[in-house]
């Protein structure tokens, strides 16, 4: 099958730039100020018959919850008491005029080195709901993560029935080996990522794993009450299914934005995504399982297939009662994932750009590079003796050795280029074929390339999954922005047949681009700085499935990137 001819025409008509004046701005000073003190520490934990040291914040696993209200100023002092480099990224926070506090290592800051301190400051401008924070250097976010809960302003109600209680459920992965060593071994081998040894719910694996009969998270439930569950996927490399036996899940928020209520039996949540659900305790008194299991859309990839289990336990249920098992979809159930994305609708799509200034098209996927090692048996373990890489528009991102934001701000030459392609360098049947044979000719271009956007540009970006190595659902996260997901579908994107929702599309910061398909997003580039965009499967980021946007300054102080803070870490 060949890619539709109309796409060639569409790609050729792509770029015209017109600047767009925005509504009046206010400096993001914040309401109340919330102070937090984070200490990056080494902590000993025992899980699944294994005791080891992990990196945590304040000795907590998951880490402490950051609580605030919409409009608050948040100040977090981070002190690194470990021998490893550290940073914290505030995933989903818009960072209006605070790009210096975004947190990805070598993108907006140099890492906080051993014994150093850095203070993050940002205002939660028009944001509420559930987000997350996590480390953003190497694979440190495998253990360094926690929740951000942003309540509406005082006196402002939820747009859904007020719950009897709220509970945070952080879903994650656990390895018996050190996660930093795992990344080093992965890059040295040129091969794929090892599966995790367990899934966790709030740090607990549940009874299906060895040595874990009592390592179970539990929520005590009052019959006939309605509960708000704040679900967060903090896993490194796995998209996850979630369900509660015999209970419906009504989605009321995704990625920190309210949605029209949408009821499902199970849902899929990708790394970096947050979903709030209402659950009504309308079943007979008993103990019900909350289960987390894998969604794996790629072919021939090993993964953990034992579910993590927690208990949704009614008051009055016998403590020794067995939990009623929660059914989960099969690991490759793409239909359940599609239904979940189809059902998301924003409650108030108030700032959706209808006219477009920048029309971009990015292919995303894996590559096989040629083996150039003197010891190929050890360091070229991808298919056919090659080396795994990943790319956007066939460009594999090379992480710089300095902060890209500092290089941009101070006009330091030689650290990056501003020539990231706005359309693919080659057009072919993206989903069903590759331009050449693996592994010799699918290698990507390596470079630290950025795409420059004018301040105020109204951007449409099409993500197209590719089948060069394997089609796969890729959770793509854009730092510093949320975006409207105006369309998605299967196969190669065709602008003549694609159906867009320009009425109530969901407003997200991480979108799972469908396996063998495409997704379309729109946003207004109204926040100056350097903004990382990458696949939130950490192994794909390590292989280079990422890029950076540079959003130029506009006019005046309220449209201009401020100077860096005095305590900015140095490389």
XYZ file of C-alpha atoms in Angstrom:
571
model
C 0.000 0.000 0.000
C 1.298 3.467 -0.792
C 0.816 6.613 1.205
C -2.064 8.708 -0.215
C -1.035 11.100 -2.971
C -2.876 13.949 -1.242
C -0.360 13.796 1.601
C 2.453 14.733 -0.784
C 0.454 17.788 -1.822
C -0.404 18.593 1.771
C 3.223 18.353 2.900
C 4.312 20.627 0.087
C 1.879 23.336 1.193
C 3.002 23.277 4.809
C 4.497 26.381 6.269
C 3.406 29.937 6.382
C 3.951 32.145 9.426
C 1.723 34.922 10.656
C 2.121 36.378 14.057
C -0.886 36.200 16.350
C -1.735 38.801 18.985
C -2.912 37.311 22.260
C -5.265 38.587 24.897
C -3.887 40.740 27.686
C -1.476 39.083 30.086
C -0.741 39.378 33.785
C 2.545 38.562 35.460
C 2.137 35.122 37.145
C 2.701 36.258 40.737
C 0.481 33.633 42.358
C -2.030 33.669 45.214
C -0.779 31.889 48.318
C 2.813 30.640 48.332
C 3.453 26.950 49.057
C 6.936 25.986 50.275
C 8.367 22.469 50.011
C 11.756 21.094 51.021
C 12.895 18.123 48.912
C 15.978 16.155 49.909
C 17.256 13.668 47.331
C 18.294 10.721 49.474
C 19.330 7.084 49.353
C 16.711 4.860 50.992
C 16.695 1.108 51.633
C 13.543 -0.745 50.581
C 12.450 -4.384 50.528
C 10.136 -5.595 47.761
C 9.414 -8.999 46.175
C 12.099 -10.879 48.162
C 14.657 -8.181 47.350
C 16.337 -5.511 49.487
C 18.241 -2.672 47.839
C 19.037 1.025 48.022
C 16.986 3.368 45.844
C 16.984 7.128 45.325
C 13.958 8.895 46.861
C 12.752 12.304 47.999
C 12.709 12.674 51.803
C 12.971 8.884 52.126
C 9.445 8.427 50.715
C 8.476 5.996 47.932
C 6.386 7.339 46.210
C 7.589 10.793 47.145
C 5.719 13.558 49.008
C 2.564 15.061 47.515
C 2.710 18.691 46.426
C -0.624 20.287 47.396
C -1.708 23.700 46.120
C -4.646 25.703 44.796
C -5.124 27.121 41.330
C -3.115 30.336 41.069
C -0.713 29.498 43.908
C 3.017 30.119 43.786
C 5.039 26.942 44.492
C 8.615 27.075 45.773
C 10.523 23.793 46.154
C 14.064 23.742 47.527
C 15.831 20.598 46.263
C 19.018 19.452 48.007
C 20.931 16.552 46.499
C 22.313 14.303 49.256
C 23.274 11.473 46.877
C 26.350 10.935 44.678
C 24.158 11.012 41.543
C 23.058 13.972 39.432
C 19.423 14.974 40.024
C 16.701 17.250 38.642
C 12.938 17.477 39.198
C 10.410 18.029 36.391
C 6.933 19.299 37.242
C 5.083 17.269 34.642
C 2.136 19.137 33.137
C 2.827 22.443 34.896
C 2.580 25.183 32.281
C 5.640 27.063 33.640
C 4.434 30.438 32.380
C 7.579 32.638 32.238
C 9.389 30.085 34.427
C 11.096 27.852 31.857
C 14.205 27.778 34.096
C 12.224 25.689 36.594
C 10.947 23.059 34.144
C 13.612 20.536 35.124
C 14.782 18.267 32.245
C 18.540 17.785 32.548
C 20.639 19.452 29.824
C 17.488 20.990 28.320
C 16.507 23.743 30.762
C 19.151 23.221 33.430
C 22.353 21.455 34.276
C 21.787 18.722 36.874
C 21.902 19.385 40.597
C 25.198 17.741 41.503
C 26.050 15.942 44.732
C 25.827 18.311 47.688
C 24.222 21.118 45.658
C 20.873 22.871 46.085
C 18.510 24.451 43.557
C 15.160 26.117 44.204
C 12.327 25.660 41.713
C 9.709 28.430 41.551
C 6.564 28.492 39.425
C 2.953 29.674 39.464
C 0.012 27.390 38.727
C -1.598 29.700 36.177
C -5.181 28.603 35.405
C -4.337 25.012 36.344
C -6.135 22.575 38.599
C -6.460 18.824 38.999
C -3.890 16.060 39.205
C -0.372 16.244 37.780
C 2.905 14.617 38.798
C 6.522 15.431 39.450
C 9.477 13.178 38.731
C 13.228 13.170 38.265
C 14.346 14.056 34.758
C 17.905 12.833 34.397
C 18.974 9.353 33.286
C 16.468 6.728 34.557
C 16.239 8.293 38.017
C 12.495 8.802 37.652
C 12.190 5.032 38.073
C 12.087 5.718 41.840
C 11.895 9.523 42.181
C 8.282 10.581 41.585
C 5.162 11.842 43.316
C 1.780 13.522 42.890
C 0.810 17.158 42.387
C -2.738 17.922 43.560
C -4.084 21.350 42.567
C -7.444 22.201 44.093
C -9.802 24.798 42.618
C -9.678 28.233 44.161
C -11.361 28.527 47.559
C -15.123 28.477 47.117
C -15.034 27.092 43.579
C -16.688 23.637 43.423
C -15.751 20.655 41.315
C -17.881 20.383 38.146
C -19.032 16.933 39.297
C -20.657 15.563 42.482
C -18.414 16.222 45.451
C -16.777 12.922 46.478
C -16.949 11.459 49.966
C -13.156 10.986 49.909
C -10.239 11.418 47.525
C -7.362 8.953 47.116
C -4.147 9.126 45.079
C -3.024 5.966 43.278
C 0.493 6.192 41.835
C 1.246 3.310 39.445
C 4.871 2.399 38.827
C 7.418 -0.298 37.968
C 10.051 -1.938 40.157
C 13.332 -3.568 39.237
C 15.551 -5.637 41.511
C 18.547 -4.064 39.779
C 19.549 -0.432 40.111
C 17.668 1.609 37.466
C 20.676 3.825 36.682
C 22.782 0.732 35.969
C 19.959 -0.660 33.830
C 20.123 2.367 31.548
C 23.903 2.111 31.266
C 23.634 -1.580 30.378
C 20.884 -0.846 27.848
C 22.948 1.750 25.988
C 26.075 -0.401 26.151
C 24.274 -3.444 24.708
C 22.501 -1.643 21.869
C 19.523 -3.892 22.621
C 16.087 -3.569 24.188
C 14.988 -2.769 27.720
C 14.580 -5.547 30.293
C 11.060 -5.996 31.671
C 10.401 -4.780 35.199
C 10.242 -7.287 38.045
C 6.912 -5.946 39.341
C 4.225 -3.322 38.972
C 3.385 -1.279 42.076
C 0.357 0.645 43.367
C 1.510 3.354 45.785
C 4.721 1.392 46.234
C 3.011 -1.974 46.919
C 3.023 -4.950 44.500
C 0.140 -6.908 46.005
C -0.354 -10.624 46.681
C 0.420 -12.065 43.218
C 4.179 -11.530 43.647
C 6.557 -13.548 45.785
C 7.084 -12.359 49.382
C 4.237 -9.864 48.957
C 1.226 -11.423 50.669
C 1.117 -8.504 53.116
C 2.600 -5.840 50.850
C -0.797 -4.608 49.650
C -2.242 -1.113 49.404
C -5.819 -0.788 50.682
C -8.603 1.796 50.613
C -11.360 1.420 53.245
C -14.717 2.084 51.630
C -18.064 3.201 53.085
C -20.958 1.602 51.174
C -23.012 3.825 48.862
C -20.430 6.612 48.932
C -18.663 8.022 45.863
C -14.861 8.280 45.776
C -12.493 10.308 43.614
C -9.411 8.340 42.606
C -6.482 10.338 41.235
C -4.623 7.882 38.976
C -1.024 8.631 38.003
C 1.173 6.479 35.756
C 4.736 7.037 36.965
C 6.088 3.887 35.256
C 9.318 4.108 33.301
C 8.536 2.065 30.217
C 5.025 0.614 30.441
C 1.581 1.791 29.536
C -0.879 0.265 31.991
C -4.461 -0.939 32.207
C -6.451 -0.265 35.396
C -9.757 -1.657 36.670
C -11.723 -2.352 39.866
C -13.692 -5.578 40.080
C -17.468 -5.056 39.663
C -17.147 -1.247 39.702
C -17.486 1.334 36.927
C -14.972 4.146 36.477
C -16.326 7.569 35.492
C -13.550 9.717 34.037
C -13.941 13.388 35.030
C -10.437 14.721 34.413
C -7.419 13.873 32.271
C -3.981 15.487 32.506
C -5.199 18.187 34.857
C -8.194 19.324 32.793
C -11.858 18.571 33.445
C -13.617 16.289 30.982
C -17.231 15.552 30.247
C -18.078 12.507 32.409
C -17.304 9.271 30.585
C -17.873 5.841 32.153
C -15.725 2.780 31.379
C -15.071 -0.686 32.814
C -11.282 -0.411 32.344
C -8.921 2.286 31.191
C -5.408 2.602 29.835
C -3.090 5.220 31.290
C 0.298 5.965 29.715
C 3.460 7.050 31.558
C 3.130 10.716 32.461
C -0.652 10.742 32.157
C -3.049 11.417 35.021
C -6.734 10.455 35.062
C -9.291 11.245 37.776
C -12.211 8.849 38.110
C -15.325 8.717 40.265
C -16.196 5.314 41.726
C -19.432 4.653 43.597
C -19.458 1.904 46.233
C -22.690 0.328 44.976
C -21.799 -3.370 45.346
C -22.437 -5.869 48.168
C -20.105 -5.527 51.145
C -16.860 -7.287 50.295
C -13.242 -6.938 49.249
C -12.673 -5.924 45.620
C -9.407 -5.900 43.739
C -7.948 -2.847 42.039
C -5.660 -4.261 39.370
C -2.892 -2.846 37.192
C -1.530 -4.769 34.206
C 0.449 -4.185 31.007
C -0.565 -2.672 27.703
C 2.109 -3.644 25.169
C 1.373 -2.649 21.585
C 4.837 -3.304 20.103
C 5.757 -6.671 18.651
C 8.327 -9.051 20.147
C 9.011 -6.973 23.273
C 9.307 -8.812 26.631
C 7.260 -7.340 29.489
C 6.065 -8.073 33.009
C 2.715 -9.869 32.854
C 1.863 -10.238 36.565
C -0.675 -7.686 37.746
C -0.242 -5.429 40.738
C -3.255 -5.654 43.047
C -4.612 -3.328 45.743
C -7.844 -3.672 47.710
C -11.022 -1.604 47.498
C -12.391 -2.915 50.803
C -15.867 -2.138 52.103
C -16.288 -1.516 55.828
C -17.761 -4.668 57.292
C -15.915 -7.019 54.952
C -13.939 -9.810 56.584
C -10.213 -8.952 56.779
C -9.403 -12.518 55.689
C -11.767 -12.472 52.706
C -10.185 -12.947 49.312
C -10.398 -10.004 46.958
C -12.753 -10.447 44.034
C -10.400 -10.437 41.005
C -10.522 -7.448 38.672
C -10.561 -8.351 34.967
C -8.047 -6.574 32.755
C -7.907 -6.432 28.950
C -5.425 -8.633 27.135
C -2.002 -7.011 26.882
C -2.475 -5.954 23.235
C -6.123 -4.847 23.384
C -5.908 -1.808 21.112
C -9.695 -1.513 20.919
C -10.058 -0.715 24.636
C -7.360 1.940 24.258
C -9.111 3.446 21.225
C -12.478 3.562 23.011
C -10.872 5.371 25.921
C -9.318 8.041 23.709
C -12.499 8.335 21.614
C -14.533 9.096 24.724
C -12.446 11.971 26.090
C -14.112 15.360 25.651
C -13.063 18.630 27.235
C -15.557 20.297 29.534
C -14.526 23.744 28.274
C -12.329 24.050 25.157
C -12.076 27.813 25.490
C -8.714 28.558 23.876
C -8.717 26.183 20.908
C -6.963 27.746 17.889
C -9.115 27.430 14.762
C -6.715 29.217 12.396
C -3.195 27.784 12.015
C 0.143 29.548 11.473
C 2.517 26.559 11.786
C 1.485 23.235 10.272
C 3.905 20.490 11.341
C 4.100 16.766 10.639
C 6.377 14.549 12.779
C 6.985 10.846 12.227
C 7.831 8.926 15.408
C 9.292 5.484 15.849
C 12.304 3.237 16.267
C 15.355 2.774 14.058
C 18.119 0.212 13.706
C 21.559 1.690 13.268
C 24.555 -0.136 11.876
C 26.946 -1.806 14.279
C 30.298 -0.033 14.505
C 31.534 -1.760 17.654
C 34.769 -3.692 18.049
C 32.786 -6.135 20.177
C 29.463 -6.582 18.311
C 28.358 -9.613 20.334
C 28.094 -7.421 23.425
C 27.143 -4.007 22.086
C 25.038 -4.642 18.959
C 22.103 -6.692 20.252
C 19.267 -5.091 18.296
C 17.662 -7.118 15.455
C 20.093 -8.482 12.855
C 23.129 -7.347 14.817
C 22.283 -3.653 14.803
C 21.849 -0.986 17.478
C 18.510 0.429 18.614
C 17.791 4.121 18.164
C 14.604 6.193 18.003
C 13.692 9.361 16.183
C 11.263 12.097 15.219
C 11.269 12.895 11.505
C 14.223 10.485 11.335
C 16.321 12.721 13.620
C 17.690 11.047 16.741
C 18.113 13.661 19.468
C 21.652 13.964 20.804
C 21.489 15.351 24.333
C 23.843 18.338 24.717
C 26.503 18.610 27.413
C 25.257 22.040 28.522
C 21.791 23.363 29.257
C 20.119 24.039 25.905
C 18.120 26.873 27.468
C 21.312 28.538 28.701
C 22.956 28.080 25.298
C 19.932 29.732 23.668
C 19.634 32.530 26.236
C 23.336 33.450 26.087
C 23.664 32.802 22.313
C 26.342 30.134 22.846
C 27.157 28.668 19.453
C 27.942 25.065 18.605
C 25.632 23.330 21.082
C 22.531 22.953 18.885
C 21.079 23.879 15.522
C 17.712 25.396 14.626
C 16.990 23.145 11.654
C 14.694 20.439 13.003
C 12.528 19.563 9.975
C 8.881 20.554 10.101
C 7.967 17.652 7.795
C 9.575 14.232 7.188
C 12.751 14.246 5.132
C 11.405 11.192 3.293
C 7.805 10.350 2.501
C 6.864 6.670 2.239
C 4.229 4.267 3.513
C 4.920 5.132 7.147
C 2.835 2.450 8.836
C 3.158 -0.532 6.529
C 6.664 -0.247 5.196
C 10.088 1.268 5.534
C 12.157 2.975 2.850
C 14.966 0.408 3.126
C 15.857 -2.848 4.783
C 16.561 -3.207 8.500
C 19.117 -2.834 9.971
C 21.456 -1.273 7.450
C 19.508 1.618 5.963
C 16.976 2.719 8.581
C 19.525 4.603 10.645
C 18.528 8.131 11.587
C 20.410 11.417 11.533
C 21.944 12.200 14.937
C 21.889 15.777 16.152
C 20.773 18.343 18.723
C 18.156 20.042 16.576
C 15.428 22.464 17.609
C 12.357 23.855 15.847
C 11.855 27.606 16.287
C 8.344 28.993 16.777
C 7.367 32.647 16.683
C 5.732 33.940 19.837
C 1.967 33.568 19.540
C 2.092 31.125 16.623
C -0.962 28.892 16.396
C 0.466 25.426 15.887
C -1.000 22.227 14.498
C 1.182 19.149 14.798
C 0.448 15.709 13.346
C 2.218 12.773 15.014
C 2.538 9.750 12.707
C 3.540 6.359 14.107
C 5.920 4.400 11.853
C 6.464 0.689 11.324
C 10.167 0.853 10.478
C 10.912 -1.563 13.336
C 7.465 -2.017 14.912
C 4.355 0.068 15.195
C 3.660 1.051 18.795
C 1.546 3.357 20.938
C 3.906 6.233 21.838
C 2.975 8.569 24.739
C 4.362 11.924 23.562
C 4.783 14.642 26.209
C 5.273 18.343 25.480
C 6.908 20.361 28.265
C 5.598 23.806 29.152
C 2.278 23.387 27.339
C -0.972 21.538 27.279
C -2.544 20.981 23.871
C -5.870 20.089 22.358
C -6.022 16.598 20.841
C -8.190 17.485 17.849
C -7.978 14.158 16.036
C -6.569 10.648 15.922
C -6.948 7.596 13.755
C -5.487 4.440 12.293
C -3.054 4.092 9.415
C -1.306 6.882 7.536
C -2.674 10.351 8.127
C -4.793 11.535 5.209
C -5.864 15.196 5.421
C -8.797 14.564 3.066
C -10.400 11.879 5.225
C -9.164 12.690 8.751
C -11.955 13.688 11.136
C -11.206 16.488 13.595
C -13.067 17.529 16.740
C -12.963 21.331 16.886
C -15.778 21.611 19.426
C -14.712 19.852 22.642
C -11.346 18.076 22.144
C -9.511 16.951 25.303
C -6.788 19.247 26.645
C -3.743 17.137 27.540
C 0.019 17.276 28.046
C 0.759 13.657 27.073
C -0.930 11.923 24.144
C -0.712 8.233 23.356
C -0.250 8.273 19.578
C -2.214 5.190 18.454
C -0.323 2.089 17.401
C 0.028 2.200 13.621
C -1.852 5.482 13.524
C -1.718 9.227 14.034
C -2.780 11.998 16.402
C -3.275 15.726 15.760
C -2.710 18.390 18.408
C -3.090 22.176 18.499
C -1.651 24.801 20.853
C -0.675 28.466 20.918
C 3.055 29.132 21.411
C 2.542 31.748 24.128
C 5.300 30.734 26.573
C 8.864 31.752 25.605
C 11.783 29.411 26.232
C 13.129 25.988 25.272
C 10.623 23.165 25.616
C 11.475 19.466 25.428
C 9.114 17.110 23.591
C 9.701 13.370 23.883
C 8.228 9.913 24.179
C 7.498 9.195 27.845
C 8.632 5.591 27.505
C 12.014 6.291 29.056
C 13.837 3.740 26.923
C 12.701 5.619 23.808
C 13.938 8.926 25.232
C 17.297 7.261 25.936
C 17.392 6.178 22.286
C 16.613 9.711 21.093
C 12.855 9.892 20.436
C 12.711 13.585 21.316
C 13.298 17.126 20.103
C 13.087 20.700 21.412
C 10.944 23.679 20.522
C 12.354 27.175 20.896
C 9.560 29.685 21.415
C 10.861 33.185 20.742
C 10.138 36.216 22.864
C 7.176 38.408 22.037
C 6.853 42.067 22.959
C 7.377 43.436 26.447
C 8.196 41.802 29.786
C 5.069 39.618 29.882
C 6.092 37.910 26.631
C 9.827 37.636 27.356
C 11.841 34.847 28.982
C 13.190 36.247 32.283
C 16.851 35.971 33.265
C 18.001 32.738 34.954
C 17.880 32.426 38.758
C 21.072 33.079 40.699
C 21.387 29.510 41.989
C 21.125 27.868 38.552
C 23.273 24.688 38.624
C 26.389 24.621 36.470
C 27.455 21.736 34.250
